[in-house]
Amino acid sequence: MFTKSSLDFLENFLNAPSPSGYEIAAAKVYRDYLSDCCEVTTDVMGNTIAALNTGAKMRVMLAGHYDEIGFQIVHIGDGGEIYFRNIGGIDKLNIPSSEVEILTANGRVPGVIGKKPIHLLKAKERDTAPELSDMWIDIGAESGEEARKLVSVGDSAVIKANFKMLNANRFISKGTDDKIGAFVVAETMRALAKRKLNVAVYGVGTCQEEVGTRGAYTSSYGIDPDIAFALDVGFTTDLPDIPKKLLGDLKLGDGPILTRNCDNNIVLGQLIRKVAKDKNIPHQESAAHRATGGTDTAAIQLARSGVATALLSIPNRYMHSAVEMCDLRDAESAVELLTETIASLKGDESFIPIL
């Protein structure tokens, strides 16, 4: 399904730095990709909204967040070491020795996250992960004065761009959570632009999800949708020691994950599954890893007087690490399922997602 243009967009999108609150680069890539087929606007929060058929009465929202976990500079030592804090859910176990890029007013500054070498650790220190406060970013500066000429307190940083295709279907990159979801939103909007629509559709690249689904709150309030589909990533259980008894049997390449929990409207869920069955679109089922919350779905659901919401998750290995893995086939099936579901809506009272 995906063209070379789509895959080039995916690579550029994943490589664009976008820590929560600093999504400018990714937002531009997203905006430029959709500007030839949709009405595209941005808002004060940093959300990007692509719209189709805006005059229709029924409004459908798609949302995938394009912010990623990252870091923020809090202090620059006299020796040139740069101390930082996390932006979003950082796993301190896999951070040491990561290559990073600090986003400054004058461009990106490369560096590496350092820590005390294992040879110098005390026995008890070897058995525990170091705290973020015990790590630093080394940009090769010989003094604090040199470092401060390049980097300022408050600058943000991300893992260095590292997109790579492993084979025809699977790829690795930092930040697939959740640029793969925003990618699905963008590809769905391009597909819907070629279809006759009875509903208005708003494809939103949301911001600041990793720090509290903030962009989803504001964008859904502004759009005031009747129906919304959130696209995010979901845990796979096709790896050692990840319990299927808690999360279900979920694999890369078997299709997007459809979720049943408090965030998902039952009637809308029935419609999605009917379309998936009628069109023979691969998908997987999950009750999610918690009863509610954790994605844009829960924020959009509570907009104004309430929204009928559904979460579609792209299976993801190694979530919130420096190198995550996804499968293009899951994204393709998600685009097809969303396109066919939205195109089937008549935009009248023939579908009312009320229990």
PDB file of N, CA and C in Angstrom, residues 260-295:
ATOM      1  N   ARG A 260     -10.766  -3.046  23.928  1.00  0.00           N
ATOM      2  CA  ARG A 260     -12.031  -2.970  24.663  1.00  0.00           C
ATOM      3  C   ARG A 260     -11.711  -2.640  26.111  1.00  0.00           C
ATOM      4  N   ASN A 261     -11.963  -1.381  26.477  1.00  0.00           N
ATOM      5  CA  ASN A 261     -11.892  -0.956  27.877  1.00  0.00           C
ATOM      6  C   ASN A 261     -12.764   0.280  28.030  1.00  0.00           C
ATOM      7  N   CYS A 262     -12.683   0.957  29.151  1.00  0.00           N
ATOM      8  CA  CYS A 262     -13.603   2.062  29.434  1.00  0.00           C
ATOM      9  C   CYS A 262     -13.472   3.231  28.461  1.00  0.00           C
ATOM     10  N   ASP A 263     -12.331   3.362  27.800  1.00  0.00           N
ATOM     11  CA  ASP A 263     -12.119   4.483  26.892  1.00  0.00           C
ATOM     12  C   ASP A 263     -12.781   4.279  25.527  1.00  0.00           C
ATOM     13  N   ASN A 264     -13.256   3.078  25.264  1.00  0.00           N
ATOM     14  CA  ASN A 264     -13.742   2.727  23.935  1.00  0.00           C
ATOM     15  C   ASN A 264     -15.251   2.575  23.899  1.00  0.00           C
ATOM     16  N   ASN A 265     -15.899   3.366  23.036  1.00  0.00           N
ATOM     17  CA  ASN A 265     -17.346   3.302  22.882  1.00  0.00           C
ATOM     18  C   ASN A 265     -17.741   1.945  22.293  1.00  0.00           C
ATOM     19  N   ILE A 266     -18.688   1.271  22.927  1.00  0.00           N
ATOM     20  CA  ILE A 266     -19.061  -0.083  22.529  1.00  0.00           C
ATOM     21  C   ILE A 266     -19.640  -0.117  21.120  1.00  0.00           C
ATOM     22  N   VAL A 267     -20.519   0.815  20.796  1.00  0.00           N
ATOM     23  CA  VAL A 267     -21.181   0.816  19.485  1.00  0.00           C
ATOM     24  C   VAL A 267     -20.171   1.123  18.378  1.00  0.00           C
ATOM     25  N   LEU A 268     -19.281   2.087  18.621  1.00  0.00           N
ATOM     26  CA  LEU A 268     -18.249   2.394  17.639  1.00  0.00           C
ATOM     27  C   LEU A 268     -17.320   1.195  17.452  1.00  0.00           C
ATOM     28  N   GLY A 269     -17.015   0.516  18.537  1.00  0.00           N
ATOM     29  CA  GLY A 269     -16.192  -0.684  18.449  1.00  0.00           C
ATOM     30  C   GLY A 269     -16.842  -1.775  17.624  1.00  0.00           C
ATOM     31  N   GLN A 270     -18.150  -1.911  17.758  1.00  0.00           N
ATOM     32  CA  GLN A 270     -18.872  -2.903  16.957  1.00  0.00           C
ATOM     33  C   GLN A 270     -18.793  -2.564  15.474  1.00  0.00           C
ATOM     34  N   LEU A 271     -18.894  -1.286  15.145  1.00  0.00           N
ATOM     35  CA  LEU A 271     -18.804  -0.863  13.745  1.00  0.00           C
ATOM     36  C   LEU A 271     -17.427  -1.180  13.160  1.00  0.00           C
ATOM     37  N   ILE A 272     -16.370  -0.840  13.899  1.00  0.00           N
ATOM     38  CA  ILE A 272     -15.010  -1.104  13.404  1.00  0.00           C
ATOM     39  C   ILE A 272     -14.822  -2.593  13.135  1.00  0.00           C
ATOM     40  N   ARG A 273     -15.261  -3.403  14.065  1.00  0.00           N
ATOM     41  CA  ARG A 273     -15.068  -4.845  13.909  1.00  0.00           C
ATOM     42  C   ARG A 273     -15.903  -5.412  12.767  1.00  0.00           C
ATOM     43  N   LYS A 274     -17.079  -4.848  12.532  1.00  0.00           N
ATOM     44  CA  LYS A 274     -17.900  -5.293  11.393  1.00  0.00           C
ATOM     45  C   LYS A 274     -17.192  -4.968  10.077  1.00  0.00           C
ATOM     46  N   VAL A 275     -16.639  -3.751   9.989  1.00  0.00           N
ATOM     47  CA  VAL A 275     -15.908  -3.376   8.779  1.00  0.00           C
ATOM     48  C   VAL A 275     -14.698  -4.284   8.588  1.00  0.00           C
ATOM     49  N   ALA A 276     -13.970  -4.555   9.665  1.00  0.00           N
ATOM     50  CA  ALA A 276     -12.797  -5.425   9.587  1.00  0.00           C
ATOM     51  C   ALA A 276     -13.182  -6.812   9.084  1.00  0.00           C
ATOM     52  N   LYS A 277     -14.317  -7.336   9.557  1.00  0.00           N
ATOM     53  CA  LYS A 277     -14.775  -8.657   9.132  1.00  0.00           C
ATOM     54  C   LYS A 277     -15.236  -8.626   7.680  1.00  0.00           C
ATOM     55  N   ASP A 278     -16.038  -7.621   7.322  1.00  0.00           N
ATOM     56  CA  ASP A 278     -16.581  -7.542   5.958  1.00  0.00           C
ATOM     57  C   ASP A 278     -15.481  -7.346   4.917  1.00  0.00           C
ATOM     58  N   LYS A 279     -14.458  -6.587   5.266  1.00  0.00           N
ATOM     59  CA  LYS A 279     -13.368  -6.273   4.329  1.00  0.00           C
ATOM     60  C   LYS A 279     -12.165  -7.198   4.506  1.00  0.00           C
ATOM     61  N   ASN A 280     -12.271  -8.131   5.444  1.00  0.00           N
ATOM     62  CA  ASN A 280     -11.191  -9.095   5.704  1.00  0.00           C
ATOM     63  C   ASN A 280      -9.876  -8.383   6.016  1.00  0.00           C
ATOM     64  N   ILE A 281      -9.942  -7.441   6.940  1.00  0.00           N
ATOM     65  CA  ILE A 281      -8.773  -6.658   7.333  1.00  0.00           C
ATOM     66  C   ILE A 281      -8.172  -7.255   8.603  1.00  0.00           C
ATOM     67  N   PRO A 282      -6.903  -7.631   8.582  1.00  0.00           N
ATOM     68  CA  PRO A 282      -6.280  -8.232   9.778  1.00  0.00           C
ATOM     69  C   PRO A 282      -6.315  -7.282  10.974  1.00  0.00           C
ATOM     70  N   HIS A 283      -6.584  -7.837  12.139  1.00  0.00           N
ATOM     71  CA  HIS A 283      -6.551  -7.048  13.371  1.00  0.00           C
ATOM     72  C   HIS A 283      -6.409  -7.993  14.547  1.00  0.00           C
ATOM     73  N   GLN A 284      -6.067  -7.436  15.708  1.00  0.00           N
ATOM     74  CA  GLN A 284      -5.908  -8.200  16.939  1.00  0.00           C
ATOM     75  C   GLN A 284      -6.774  -7.582  18.029  1.00  0.00           C
ATOM     76  N   GLU A 285      -7.063  -8.359  19.051  1.00  0.00           N
ATOM     77  CA  GLU A 285      -7.937  -7.908  20.132  1.00  0.00           C
ATOM     78  C   GLU A 285      -7.179  -7.809  21.451  1.00  0.00           C
ATOM     79  N   SER A 286      -7.532  -6.781  22.225  1.00  0.00           N
ATOM     80  CA  SER A 286      -6.900  -6.598  23.535  1.00  0.00           C
ATOM     81  C   SER A 286      -7.864  -5.898  24.484  1.00  0.00           C
ATOM     82  N   ALA A 287      -7.706  -6.187  25.770  1.00  0.00           N
ATOM     83  CA  ALA A 287      -8.432  -5.450  26.809  1.00  0.00           C
ATOM     84  C   ALA A 287      -7.591  -4.299  27.344  1.00  0.00           C
ATOM     85  N   ALA A 288      -6.432  -4.063  26.737  1.00  0.00           N
ATOM     86  CA  ALA A 288      -5.475  -3.020  27.134  1.00  0.00           C
ATOM     87  C   ALA A 288      -4.807  -3.394  28.452  1.00  0.00           C
ATOM     88  N   HIS A 289      -3.717  -2.705  28.767  1.00  0.00           N
ATOM     89  CA  HIS A 289      -2.977  -3.069  29.983  1.00  0.00           C
ATOM     90  C   HIS A 289      -3.518  -2.374  31.213  1.00  0.00           C
ATOM     91  N   ARG A 290      -4.546  -1.549  31.028  1.00  0.00           N
ATOM     92  CA  ARG A 290      -5.233  -0.948  32.176  1.00  0.00           C
ATOM     93  C   ARG A 290      -6.670  -0.649  31.777  1.00  0.00           C
ATOM     94  N   ALA A 291      -7.527  -0.398  32.769  1.00  0.00           N
ATOM     95  CA  ALA A 291      -8.960  -0.217  32.491  1.00  0.00           C
ATOM     96  C   ALA A 291      -9.262   1.094  31.784  1.00  0.00           C
ATOM     97  N   THR A 292      -8.445   2.117  32.013  1.00  0.00           N
ATOM     98  CA  THR A 292      -8.660   3.411  31.358  1.00  0.00           C
ATOM     99  C   THR A 292      -7.375   4.220  31.413  1.00  0.00           C
ATOM    100  N   GLY A 293      -7.250   5.167  30.494  1.00  0.00           N
ATOM    101  CA  GLY A 293      -6.150   6.124  30.532  1.00  0.00           C
ATOM    102  C   GLY A 293      -4.898   5.671  29.816  1.00  0.00           C
ATOM    103  N   GLY A 294      -3.956   6.611  29.694  1.00  0.00           N
ATOM    104  CA  GLY A 294      -2.665   6.302  29.106  1.00  0.00           C
ATOM    105  C   GLY A 294      -2.492   6.732  27.667  1.00  0.00           C
ATOM    106  N   THR A 295      -3.582   7.070  26.981  1.00  0.00           N
ATOM    107  CA  THR A 295      -3.484   7.516  25.587  1.00  0.00           C
ATOM    108  C   THR A 295      -4.409   8.706  25.367  1.00  0.00           C
TER     109      THR A 295
END
